[in-house]
Amino acid sequence: MISSILTRSTRPGREVLFGQPWLRLAALVFLLLPILAACGFSSNDSGGQISWTQGTRPAEGIAPPANADTTQPTVAATDVSGATDPPAEPAPTEGAVEEATLAPTEVPTTAPIQPTQPVVTGEILSPEQLQQYQPNELGVVPVFMYHNIVQEYGPGEEGDVLFRTEAEFRDDLQFLYDNNFYIITYREYIENRITAPAGKHPAVLVFDDSRPNQFYYNIAEDGSVTIDPHSAIGILEDFFSTHPDFGHTAMFGVIEIWCFDFEAPDQTEYCQQKLQWLVDNGYEVANHTKDHQDLSNVTTEIFMEKVGGTTLWLQEQSGQESATGAVVLPYGLFPDTDINPEALDQWRMVRNGFDYDGQHIQLISLLAAGAEPAPSPNSINFDPMSIARIGAKDEPSEGEGNLFLDYWFSQFLARPDLLYTSDGNPDTITVPAELPGEQVGLLDTEKIESEGKQLIEY
Ligand SMILES: [Zn+2]
């Protein structure tokens, strides 16, 4: 039920003072995209090249969500050569062991790991708490895109969005922690049941391509395995355990044929164990297709095999049905109705579900590869089938827009009012009566009402 009606007022002068940078950036991105796409970057080749293209929005008439904004496509940049780019710096492979046994996995952290229960009040905030926490559940939610986590850059890797050093990654986490972010699951973002504590800014971490340096087992002589503390999951476990009020999760976009074992064959046998470990320890696994298939122009048969088949495989391997409905699009490319006559069918399947191999598959989200914070699930701009992400590198390379961490982190510092700030209660949607100018008119009151949530303005 809607308990109060939002007054869509603006603060006079606010736009003049604060309103421009993000909008200008968005405009710049849109202007740059065709240019960049025409600059000879190709998304279909290998070698870590990146092409930025505007995402193809779902075509009309295929059940777009209510109030979907069809005039402003999400900037869907592309990535990301997953399958064929240069191998990541291999994690240390010591002591290849014959007949490794599946000994219990130990996480190399000093503190016991207690998956943190978010501090969710479940209550309506008092006027004093509202002033203290300043919730704005119409703000944007950054979804960060990582690939390889390396100790040092190899040749050509610096400045490539596919590579981030451990030190840089730890700095990213520290920045987010220091600036009041809280890591949530992708699914709670998509399903609008965000459990970040009151006053925190929810954020999502996503790792693409299931590289060994994201989840690497050190294998002992006796065959027991431990998580490499320098692989992404080792770093995350260490950081989360020492920052228990930061959330405790991340999502991994898994390629079926390279399940944390690309050019690391000693890791192959642990695929299922790792997927199970992730799910058992509060992480999410998502579908990055069977073999990093570019989905922009494939037959529906291939689409079903590469998306549907891998969805079923992930469910079977991890036992998790939830996050496997999220598809991390290889290269950030959507089925493209401009070039593929079967793309419309595929969009219907994305929206409405489809049957494959005797089972019904219902996707919950498609993730693009760029290049801005994603909308609040309470915004009319929110479309779960087109979620933007922020690529994890600092400076743009020549010819790229300013779309990466340095820029967005600076924006978060300059404009925290544009971020989603939680009220700590998933059942209420709290927004300031005087919204930032950029957010005026974006509140999806119909959706909030249909989800049975209480709208609170203050
Ligand atoms: Zn990829």
Short mmCIF file of C-alpha atoms and ligand atoms in Angstrom, two decimals:
data_model
loop_
_atom_site.label_atom_id
_atom_site.label_comp_id
_atom_site.label_asym_id
_atom_site.label_seq_id
_atom_site.Cartn_x
_atom_site.Cartn_y
_atom_site.Cartn_z
CA MET A 1 0.00 0.00 0.00
CA ILE A 2 1.11 3.48 -0.70
CA SER A 3 0.87 5.36 2.53
CA SER A 4 1.86 8.68 1.19
CA ILE A 5 2.11 10.21 -2.18
CA LEU A 6 5.40 11.56 -3.21
CA THR A 7 5.53 15.24 -3.83
CA ARG A 8 7.54 15.69 -6.94
CA SER A 9 9.16 18.92 -6.07
CA THR A 10 12.54 20.15 -7.02
CA ARG A 11 14.91 22.26 -5.10
CA PRO A 12 15.25 25.54 -6.88
CA GLY A 13 18.78 26.06 -7.99
CA ARG A 14 19.84 22.55 -7.23
CA GLU A 15 20.27 21.61 -10.84
CA VAL A 16 22.41 24.64 -11.38
CA LEU A 17 24.67 23.72 -8.53
CA PHE A 18 24.80 20.00 -8.82
CA GLY A 19 22.72 18.76 -11.63
CA GLN A 20 25.05 18.70 -14.52
CA PRO A 21 27.98 16.30 -14.35
CA TRP A 22 26.18 12.97 -14.47
CA LEU A 23 23.76 14.10 -17.11
CA ARG A 24 26.58 15.50 -19.14
CA LEU A 25 28.47 12.28 -18.82
CA ALA A 26 25.46 10.31 -19.93
CA ALA A 27 25.08 12.55 -22.95
CA LEU A 28 28.76 12.25 -23.68
CA VAL A 29 28.61 8.51 -23.50
CA PHE A 30 25.74 8.36 -25.92
CA LEU A 31 27.56 10.67 -28.28
CA LEU A 32 30.78 8.74 -28.02
CA LEU A 33 29.38 5.30 -28.42
CA PRO A 34 28.88 5.28 -32.16
CA ILE A 35 32.25 6.92 -32.60
CA LEU A 36 34.01 4.37 -30.48
CA ALA A 37 32.16 1.54 -32.09
CA ALA A 38 33.39 2.80 -35.41
CA CYS A 39 36.97 3.11 -34.31
CA GLY A 40 37.94 -0.34 -35.32
CA PHE A 41 37.47 -1.99 -31.99
CA SER A 42 35.83 -5.27 -32.51
CA SER A 43 33.97 -7.23 -29.95
CA ASN A 44 34.25 -10.44 -31.81
CA ASP A 45 37.94 -10.83 -31.82
CA SER A 46 40.33 -11.73 -29.12
CA GLY A 47 43.23 -10.09 -27.48
CA GLY A 48 41.50 -8.15 -24.79
CA GLN A 49 40.13 -5.53 -27.13
CA ILE A 50 37.11 -3.69 -26.02
CA SER A 51 34.37 -2.31 -28.08
CA TRP A 52 31.79 0.04 -26.74
CA THR A 53 28.45 -0.31 -28.34
CA GLN A 54 25.07 0.87 -27.38
CA GLY A 55 23.00 -1.97 -26.08
CA THR A 56 20.06 -3.08 -28.10
CA ARG A 57 17.05 -2.51 -26.03
CA PRO A 58 14.37 -5.16 -26.09
CA ALA A 59 12.08 -4.58 -28.98
CA GLU A 60 8.63 -3.17 -28.53
CA GLY A 61 5.87 -5.59 -27.88
CA ILE A 62 7.83 -8.23 -26.06
CA ALA A 63 6.60 -7.59 -22.61
CA PRO A 64 8.82 -4.80 -21.44
CA PRO A 65 8.33 -4.06 -17.79
CA ALA A 66 5.73 -1.54 -16.85
CA ASN A 67 7.00 1.97 -17.20
CA ALA A 68 10.17 0.86 -18.89
CA ASP A 69 11.91 3.84 -20.29
CA THR A 70 12.31 3.06 -23.91
CA THR A 71 13.74 6.37 -24.84
CA GLN A 72 17.00 6.05 -22.97
CA PRO A 73 18.68 2.77 -23.58
CA THR A 74 20.98 1.64 -20.88
CA VAL A 75 24.49 2.20 -22.01
CA ALA A 76 25.56 -1.28 -22.78
CA ALA A 77 29.15 -1.21 -23.47
CA THR A 78 30.90 -4.31 -24.31
CA ASP A 79 33.66 -6.07 -22.87
CA VAL A 80 35.50 -8.20 -22.73
CA SER A 81 37.14 -10.95 -24.46
CA GLY A 82 36.56 -13.72 -22.13
CA ALA A 83 37.24 -16.96 -23.71
CA THR A 84 40.01 -16.14 -26.05
CA ASP A 85 41.93 -13.30 -24.56
CA PRO A 86 45.41 -13.78 -23.27
CA PRO A 87 45.49 -16.03 -20.31
CA ALA A 88 45.49 -14.40 -16.99
CA GLU A 89 48.55 -14.53 -14.92
CA PRO A 90 48.30 -18.01 -13.58
CA ALA A 91 47.92 -18.38 -9.92
CA PRO A 92 50.82 -20.20 -8.36
CA THR A 93 50.70 -23.83 -9.15
CA GLU A 94 52.81 -25.61 -6.72
CA GLY A 95 53.07 -29.26 -6.16
CA ALA A 96 50.80 -30.80 -8.69
CA VAL A 97 49.49 -33.75 -6.89
CA GLU A 98 48.34 -37.02 -8.20
CA GLU A 99 45.09 -38.33 -6.89
CA ALA A 100 44.04 -35.20 -5.13
CA THR A 101 41.38 -35.90 -2.64
CA LEU A 102 38.51 -33.69 -1.82
CA ALA A 103 39.63 -32.68 1.58
CA PRO A 104 37.62 -30.03 3.35
CA THR A 105 38.35 -26.64 1.99
CA GLU A 106 39.89 -24.26 4.42
CA VAL A 107 39.80 -20.57 3.97
CA PRO A 108 43.05 -18.93 4.87
CA THR A 109 41.86 -16.20 7.09
CA THR A 110 42.77 -15.52 10.63
CA ALA A 111 39.35 -14.61 11.90
CA PRO A 112 36.47 -17.01 11.84
CA ILE A 113 34.13 -16.16 9.05
CA GLN A 114 30.70 -15.21 10.11
CA PRO A 115 28.55 -14.32 7.16
CA THR A 116 27.22 -11.06 8.39
CA GLN A 117 23.56 -10.75 8.95
CA PRO A 118 22.65 -7.36 7.62
CA VAL A 119 21.41 -4.99 10.21
CA VAL A 120 17.93 -4.56 8.92
CA THR A 121 15.59 -2.85 11.26
CA GLY A 122 12.39 -4.16 9.81
CA GLU A 123 10.87 -1.10 11.34
CA ILE A 124 9.83 2.31 10.22
CA LEU A 125 12.54 4.84 10.88
CA SER A 126 11.78 7.59 13.33
CA PRO A 127 12.03 11.23 12.18
CA GLU A 128 15.36 11.44 13.98
CA GLN A 129 16.61 8.30 12.23
CA LEU A 130 15.47 9.62 8.88
CA GLN A 131 17.59 12.71 9.43
CA GLN A 132 20.47 10.58 10.63
CA TYR A 133 20.47 8.08 7.77
CA GLN A 134 19.09 10.24 4.94
CA PRO A 135 17.68 7.29 2.99
CA ASN A 136 17.02 7.66 -0.72
CA GLU A 137 15.84 4.42 -2.25
CA LEU A 138 15.49 5.97 -5.66
CA GLY A 139 19.25 6.43 -5.98
CA VAL A 140 21.57 4.48 -8.26
CA VAL A 141 23.23 1.18 -7.38
CA PRO A 142 26.74 0.55 -8.70
CA VAL A 143 27.32 -2.94 -10.09
CA PHE A 144 31.06 -3.44 -10.51
CA MET A 145 32.56 -5.64 -13.22
CA TYR A 146 35.85 -7.44 -12.51
CA HIS A 147 37.73 -10.00 -14.55
CA ASN A 148 41.25 -11.15 -13.72
CA ILE A 149 42.79 -10.39 -10.34
CA VAL A 150 46.57 -10.49 -10.79
CA GLN A 151 49.57 -9.86 -8.57
CA GLU A 152 51.34 -7.74 -11.16
CA TYR A 153 50.41 -6.66 -14.62
CA GLY A 154 51.81 -8.68 -17.47
CA PRO A 155 52.72 -7.09 -20.78
CA GLY A 156 49.82 -5.06 -22.13
CA GLU A 157 47.59 -5.75 -19.17
CA GLU A 158 47.83 -2.40 -17.42
CA GLY A 159 44.96 -0.19 -18.43
CA ASP A 160 42.99 -3.17 -19.69
CA VAL A 161 39.63 -3.49 -17.97
CA LEU A 162 40.17 -7.25 -17.93
CA PHE A 163 42.93 -6.96 -15.33
CA ARG A 164 43.10 -5.55 -11.81
CA THR A 165 45.90 -6.14 -9.36
CA GLU A 166 45.25 -7.48 -5.89
CA ALA A 167 46.48 -4.20 -4.40
CA GLU A 168 44.11 -2.19 -6.57
CA PHE A 169 41.24 -4.52 -5.81
CA ARG A 170 41.87 -4.20 -2.08
CA ASP A 171 41.94 -0.42 -2.49
CA ASP A 172 38.60 -0.58 -4.31
CA LEU A 173 37.07 -2.55 -1.46
CA GLN A 174 38.55 -0.15 1.08
CA PHE A 175 37.15 2.84 -0.80
CA LEU A 176 33.70 1.29 -0.82
CA TYR A 177 33.92 0.37 2.84
CA ASP A 178 35.20 3.80 3.87
CA ASN A 179 32.43 5.53 1.97
CA ASN A 180 29.52 3.71 3.48
CA PHE A 181 28.83 1.13 0.79
CA TYR A 182 27.49 -2.28 1.63
CA ILE A 183 27.82 -5.31 -0.64
CA ILE A 184 24.50 -6.95 -1.44
CA THR A 185 23.54 -9.90 -3.59
CA TYR A 186 22.63 -9.30 -7.19
CA ARG A 187 19.36 -11.09 -6.69
CA GLU A 188 18.15 -8.84 -3.90
CA TYR A 189 18.91 -5.85 -6.09
CA ILE A 190 16.98 -7.31 -9.03
CA GLU A 191 14.09 -8.40 -6.84
CA ASN A 192 13.91 -5.13 -4.90
CA ARG A 193 14.43 -6.59 -1.47
CA ILE A 194 17.67 -4.82 -0.65
CA THR A 195 18.89 -5.67 2.83
CA ALA A 196 21.61 -3.05 3.24
CA PRO A 197 21.45 -1.51 6.70
CA ALA A 198 19.96 1.95 7.16
CA GLY A 199 22.25 4.67 5.86
CA LYS A 200 24.34 2.34 3.67
CA HIS A 201 24.72 2.48 -0.10
CA PRO A 202 24.17 -0.95 -1.65
CA ALA A 203 26.68 -2.12 -4.27
CA VAL A 204 27.17 -5.36 -6.20
CA LEU A 205 30.45 -7.08 -7.12
CA VAL A 206 30.44 -9.26 -10.24
CA PHE A 207 33.35 -11.31 -11.58
CA ASP A 208 33.25 -12.41 -15.20
CA ASP A 209 34.80 -15.36 -17.01
CA SER A 210 35.39 -17.74 -14.06
CA ARG A 211 39.16 -17.36 -14.26
CA PRO A 212 41.45 -19.42 -12.03
CA ASN A 213 42.75 -16.24 -10.40
CA GLN A 214 39.23 -15.62 -9.11
CA PHE A 215 38.97 -18.93 -7.28
CA TYR A 216 42.15 -20.96 -7.08
CA TYR A 217 42.89 -24.00 -4.96
CA ASN A 218 46.36 -24.58 -3.62
CA ILE A 219 46.69 -28.33 -3.61
CA ALA A 220 48.83 -29.85 -0.84
CA GLU A 221 50.90 -32.99 -1.10
CA ASP A 222 48.21 -34.96 0.64
CA GLY A 223 45.66 -33.71 -1.84
CA SER A 224 43.91 -31.35 0.51
CA VAL A 225 43.04 -28.01 -0.95
CA THR A 226 43.00 -24.48 0.41
CA ILE A 227 41.78 -21.33 -1.24
CA ASP A 228 44.65 -19.26 -2.59
CA PRO A 229 44.56 -16.10 -0.48
CA HIS A 230 45.57 -14.07 -3.53
CA SER A 231 42.71 -15.23 -5.70
CA ALA A 232 39.64 -13.00 -5.72
CA ILE A 233 37.64 -15.19 -3.39
CA GLY A 234 40.56 -15.40 -0.94
CA ILE A 235 40.87 -11.62 -0.94
CA LEU A 236 37.13 -11.19 -0.50
CA GLU A 237 36.96 -13.66 2.38
CA ASP A 238 39.83 -11.87 4.09
CA PHE A 239 38.26 -8.44 3.59
CA PHE A 240 34.77 -9.48 4.59
CA SER A 241 35.99 -11.24 7.73
CA THR A 242 37.89 -8.17 8.85
CA HIS A 243 35.04 -5.80 7.89
CA PRO A 244 31.97 -7.60 9.17
CA ASP A 245 29.68 -4.62 8.57
CA PHE A 246 30.36 -4.60 4.82
CA GLY A 247 28.13 -7.45 3.66
CA HIS A 248 29.55 -10.76 2.51
CA THR A 249 28.83 -11.75 -1.07
CA ALA A 250 29.72 -11.39 -4.76
CA MET A 251 28.47 -12.91 -8.00
CA PHE A 252 30.55 -14.98 -10.39
CA GLY A 253 29.60 -15.18 -14.07
CA VAL A 254 30.67 -18.71 -14.96
CA ILE A 255 31.66 -20.00 -18.39
CA GLU A 256 30.69 -23.65 -18.47
CA ILE A 257 33.75 -24.93 -20.30
CA TRP A 258 36.24 -22.80 -18.31
CA CYS A 259 35.03 -23.17 -14.76
CA PHE A 260 37.92 -21.53 -12.87
CA ASP A 261 40.38 -23.66 -14.83
CA PHE A 262 41.38 -21.72 -17.95
CA GLU A 263 44.93 -22.91 -18.69
CA ALA A 264 45.04 -24.41 -15.20
CA PRO A 265 44.10 -28.04 -15.76
CA ASP A 266 44.92 -29.01 -12.18
CA GLN A 267 41.87 -26.97 -11.19
CA THR A 268 39.41 -28.68 -13.51
CA GLU A 269 38.27 -31.40 -11.18
CA TYR A 270 37.25 -28.85 -8.55
CA CYS A 271 34.67 -27.03 -10.64
CA GLN A 272 31.65 -28.43 -8.91
CA GLN A 273 33.22 -28.18 -5.48
CA LYS A 274 33.98 -24.51 -6.06
CA LEU A 275 30.52 -23.70 -7.34
CA GLN A 276 29.03 -25.48 -4.36
CA TRP A 277 31.39 -23.68 -2.01
CA LEU A 278 30.36 -20.33 -3.44
CA VAL A 279 26.68 -21.00 -2.99
CA ASP A 280 27.16 -22.50 0.47
CA ASN A 281 29.11 -19.44 1.57
CA GLY A 282 26.69 -16.76 0.47
CA TYR A 283 28.04 -16.04 -3.00
CA GLU A 284 26.08 -16.22 -6.25
CA VAL A 285 26.82 -17.93 -9.52
CA ALA A 286 25.51 -16.57 -12.79
CA ASN A 287 25.46 -17.79 -16.35
CA HIS A 288 28.17 -16.41 -18.65
CA THR A 289 27.13 -18.92 -21.33
CA LYS A 290 28.60 -22.25 -22.24
CA ASP A 291 31.65 -20.91 -24.06
CA HIS A 292 31.47 -17.11 -23.99
CA GLN A 293 29.15 -17.00 -26.96
CA ASP A 294 28.46 -13.58 -28.47
CA LEU A 295 24.66 -13.59 -28.37
CA SER A 296 24.03 -10.64 -30.67
CA ASN A 297 23.48 -12.69 -33.79
CA VAL A 298 22.93 -16.37 -33.20
CA THR A 299 20.15 -18.74 -34.13
CA THR A 300 17.55 -19.46 -31.49
CA GLU A 301 18.81 -23.02 -31.38
CA ILE A 302 22.26 -21.81 -30.39
CA PHE A 303 20.82 -19.25 -28.00
CA MET A 304 18.89 -21.97 -26.20
CA GLU A 305 21.88 -24.25 -26.02
CA LYS A 306 24.35 -21.63 -24.82
CA VAL A 307 22.00 -19.93 -22.37
CA GLY A 308 19.47 -22.61 -21.48
CA GLY A 309 21.91 -25.49 -21.39
CA THR A 310 24.30 -23.65 -19.12
CA THR A 311 21.48 -22.53 -16.84
CA LEU A 312 20.57 -26.17 -16.28
CA TRP A 313 24.22 -27.12 -15.88
CA LEU A 314 24.75 -24.47 -13.23
CA GLN A 315 21.67 -25.59 -11.33
CA GLU A 316 22.90 -29.14 -11.43
CA GLN A 317 26.44 -28.24 -10.36
CA SER A 318 25.67 -25.76 -7.64
CA GLY A 319 22.25 -26.81 -6.52
CA GLN A 320 21.30 -23.17 -6.76
CA GLU A 321 18.34 -22.15 -8.82
CA SER A 322 18.29 -18.53 -7.83
CA ALA A 323 21.14 -16.55 -9.31
CA THR A 324 21.56 -18.86 -12.25
CA GLY A 325 18.72 -16.95 -13.84
CA ALA A 326 21.10 -14.03 -14.30
CA VAL A 327 22.98 -14.01 -17.60
CA VAL A 328 26.19 -12.01 -17.80
CA LEU A 329 26.24 -11.20 -21.51
CA PRO A 330 29.54 -12.09 -23.18
CA TYR A 331 31.04 -8.86 -24.59
CA GLY A 332 28.00 -7.12 -23.12
CA LEU A 333 26.12 -7.88 -26.33
CA PHE A 334 22.35 -8.33 -26.35
CA PRO A 335 20.42 -10.27 -29.00
CA ASP A 336 20.36 -7.62 -31.70
CA THR A 337 17.07 -7.16 -33.49
CA ASP A 338 18.76 -4.95 -36.10
CA ILE A 339 20.92 -7.71 -37.49
CA ASN A 340 19.36 -10.97 -36.34
CA PRO A 341 15.89 -11.96 -37.53
CA GLU A 342 15.64 -14.45 -34.66
CA ALA A 343 16.57 -11.93 -31.96
CA LEU A 344 12.96 -10.96 -31.36
CA ASP A 345 12.14 -14.56 -30.53
CA GLN A 346 15.09 -14.64 -28.18
CA TRP A 347 13.90 -11.48 -26.45
CA ARG A 348 10.52 -13.14 -25.93
CA MET A 349 12.34 -16.04 -24.32
CA VAL A 350 14.34 -13.66 -22.15
CA ARG A 351 11.19 -11.92 -21.01
CA ASN A 352 8.79 -14.81 -20.72
CA GLY A 353 10.94 -17.85 -20.11
CA PHE A 354 11.39 -20.88 -22.34
CA ASP A 355 11.62 -24.64 -22.25
CA TYR A 356 14.90 -26.41 -22.86
CA ASP A 357 15.77 -30.05 -22.42
CA GLY A 358 12.43 -30.70 -20.80
CA GLN A 359 12.76 -27.96 -18.19
CA HIS A 360 11.38 -24.47 -17.93
CA ILE A 361 13.93 -21.70 -17.71
CA GLN A 362 13.04 -18.26 -16.41
CA LEU A 363 15.82 -15.71 -16.56
CA ILE A 364 15.82 -12.93 -13.99
CA SER A 365 18.31 -10.53 -15.53
CA LEU A 366 20.76 -9.72 -18.31
CA LEU A 367 23.93 -7.84 -17.38
CA ALA A 368 25.66 -5.47 -19.80
CA ALA A 369 29.34 -4.61 -19.64
CA GLY A 370 29.24 -0.84 -19.17
CA ALA A 371 29.33 1.84 -18.14
CA GLU A 372 27.45 3.64 -15.39
CA PRO A 373 25.70 2.94 -12.10
CA ALA A 374 22.47 0.98 -12.46
CA PRO A 375 19.08 2.46 -11.64
CA SER A 376 17.26 1.87 -8.40
CA PRO A 377 14.76 -0.98 -8.68
CA ASN A 378 12.23 1.68 -7.71
CA SER A 379 13.01 3.78 -10.78
CA ILE A 380 11.01 3.78 -13.98
CA ASN A 381 14.39 3.37 -15.71
CA PHE A 382 14.96 -0.01 -14.09
CA ASP A 383 14.83 -2.94 -16.48
CA PRO A 384 16.22 -6.19 -15.07
CA MET A 385 16.96 -7.34 -18.60
CA SER A 386 19.39 -4.48 -19.17
CA ILE A 387 21.59 -3.77 -16.18
CA ALA A 388 24.62 -1.54 -16.63
CA ARG A 389 27.91 -2.13 -14.86
CA ILE A 390 31.07 -0.18 -14.09
CA GLY A 391 34.29 -1.69 -15.41
CA ALA A 392 37.02 -2.06 -12.81
CA LYS A 393 39.93 0.01 -14.04
CA ASP A 394 41.02 3.55 -13.38
CA GLU A 395 41.78 5.74 -16.36
CA PRO A 396 40.08 5.37 -19.71
CA SER A 397 42.33 4.27 -22.53
CA GLU A 398 42.69 6.38 -25.62
CA GLY A 399 39.39 6.51 -27.44
CA GLU A 400 37.35 5.33 -24.48
CA GLY A 401 34.89 7.42 -22.58
CA ASN A 402 35.52 8.25 -18.96
CA LEU A 403 33.48 5.38 -17.68
CA PHE A 404 35.55 3.62 -15.09
CA LEU A 405 36.30 3.55 -11.39
CA ASP A 406 38.27 6.75 -10.94
CA TYR A 407 35.50 8.74 -12.51
CA TRP A 408 32.62 7.05 -10.76
CA PHE A 409 34.33 6.97 -7.36
CA SER A 410 34.88 10.71 -7.67
CA GLN A 411 31.21 11.15 -8.57
CA PHE A 412 30.13 9.12 -5.56
CA LEU A 413 32.17 11.43 -3.34
CA ALA A 414 30.81 14.55 -5.03
CA ARG A 415 27.19 13.46 -5.22
CA PRO A 416 26.37 10.91 -2.52
CA ASP A 417 22.78 12.15 -2.73
CA LEU A 418 22.43 10.40 -6.09
CA LEU A 419 23.28 7.01 -4.61
CA TYR A 420 20.73 4.59 -3.28
CA THR A 421 20.80 4.97 0.48
CA SER A 422 18.95 2.26 2.35
CA ASP A 423 16.31 2.72 5.03
CA GLY A 424 17.22 -0.71 6.40
CA ASN A 425 13.79 -2.14 5.74
CA PRO A 426 13.09 -4.10 2.54
CA ASP A 427 9.35 -3.65 3.01
CA THR A 428 9.41 0.13 2.90
CA ILE A 429 10.65 2.40 0.14
CA THR A 430 11.89 5.65 1.61
CA VAL A 431 12.75 8.72 -0.44
CA PRO A 432 13.31 12.35 0.41
CA ALA A 433 10.38 14.62 -0.34
CA GLU A 434 12.76 16.88 -2.18
CA LEU A 435 14.56 14.62 -4.58
CA PRO A 436 17.77 15.52 -6.37
CA GLY A 437 16.81 17.15 -9.65
CA GLU A 438 18.10 14.19 -11.66
CA GLN A 439 15.64 11.88 -9.93
CA VAL A 440 12.48 13.93 -10.12
CA GLY A 441 9.76 11.97 -11.86
CA LEU A 442 11.61 8.64 -11.79
CA LEU A 443 9.79 6.98 -8.90
CA ASP A 444 7.86 3.93 -10.07
CA THR A 445 4.94 4.18 -7.69
CA GLU A 446 2.94 1.55 -9.57
CA LYS A 447 5.69 -1.01 -9.10
CA ILE A 448 6.14 -0.13 -5.44
CA GLU A 449 2.42 -0.56 -4.90
CA SER A 450 2.27 -3.79 -6.86
CA GLU A 451 5.05 -5.21 -4.71
CA GLY A 452 3.06 -4.41 -1.59
CA LYS A 453 5.67 -2.03 -0.25
CA GLN A 454 5.02 1.06 1.78
CA LEU A 455 6.24 4.32 0.28
CA ILE A 456 7.58 6.81 2.79
CA GLU A 457 8.68 10.32 1.99
CA TYR A 458 10.25 12.63 4.47
ZN ZN B 1 33.30 -12.43 -20.38
#
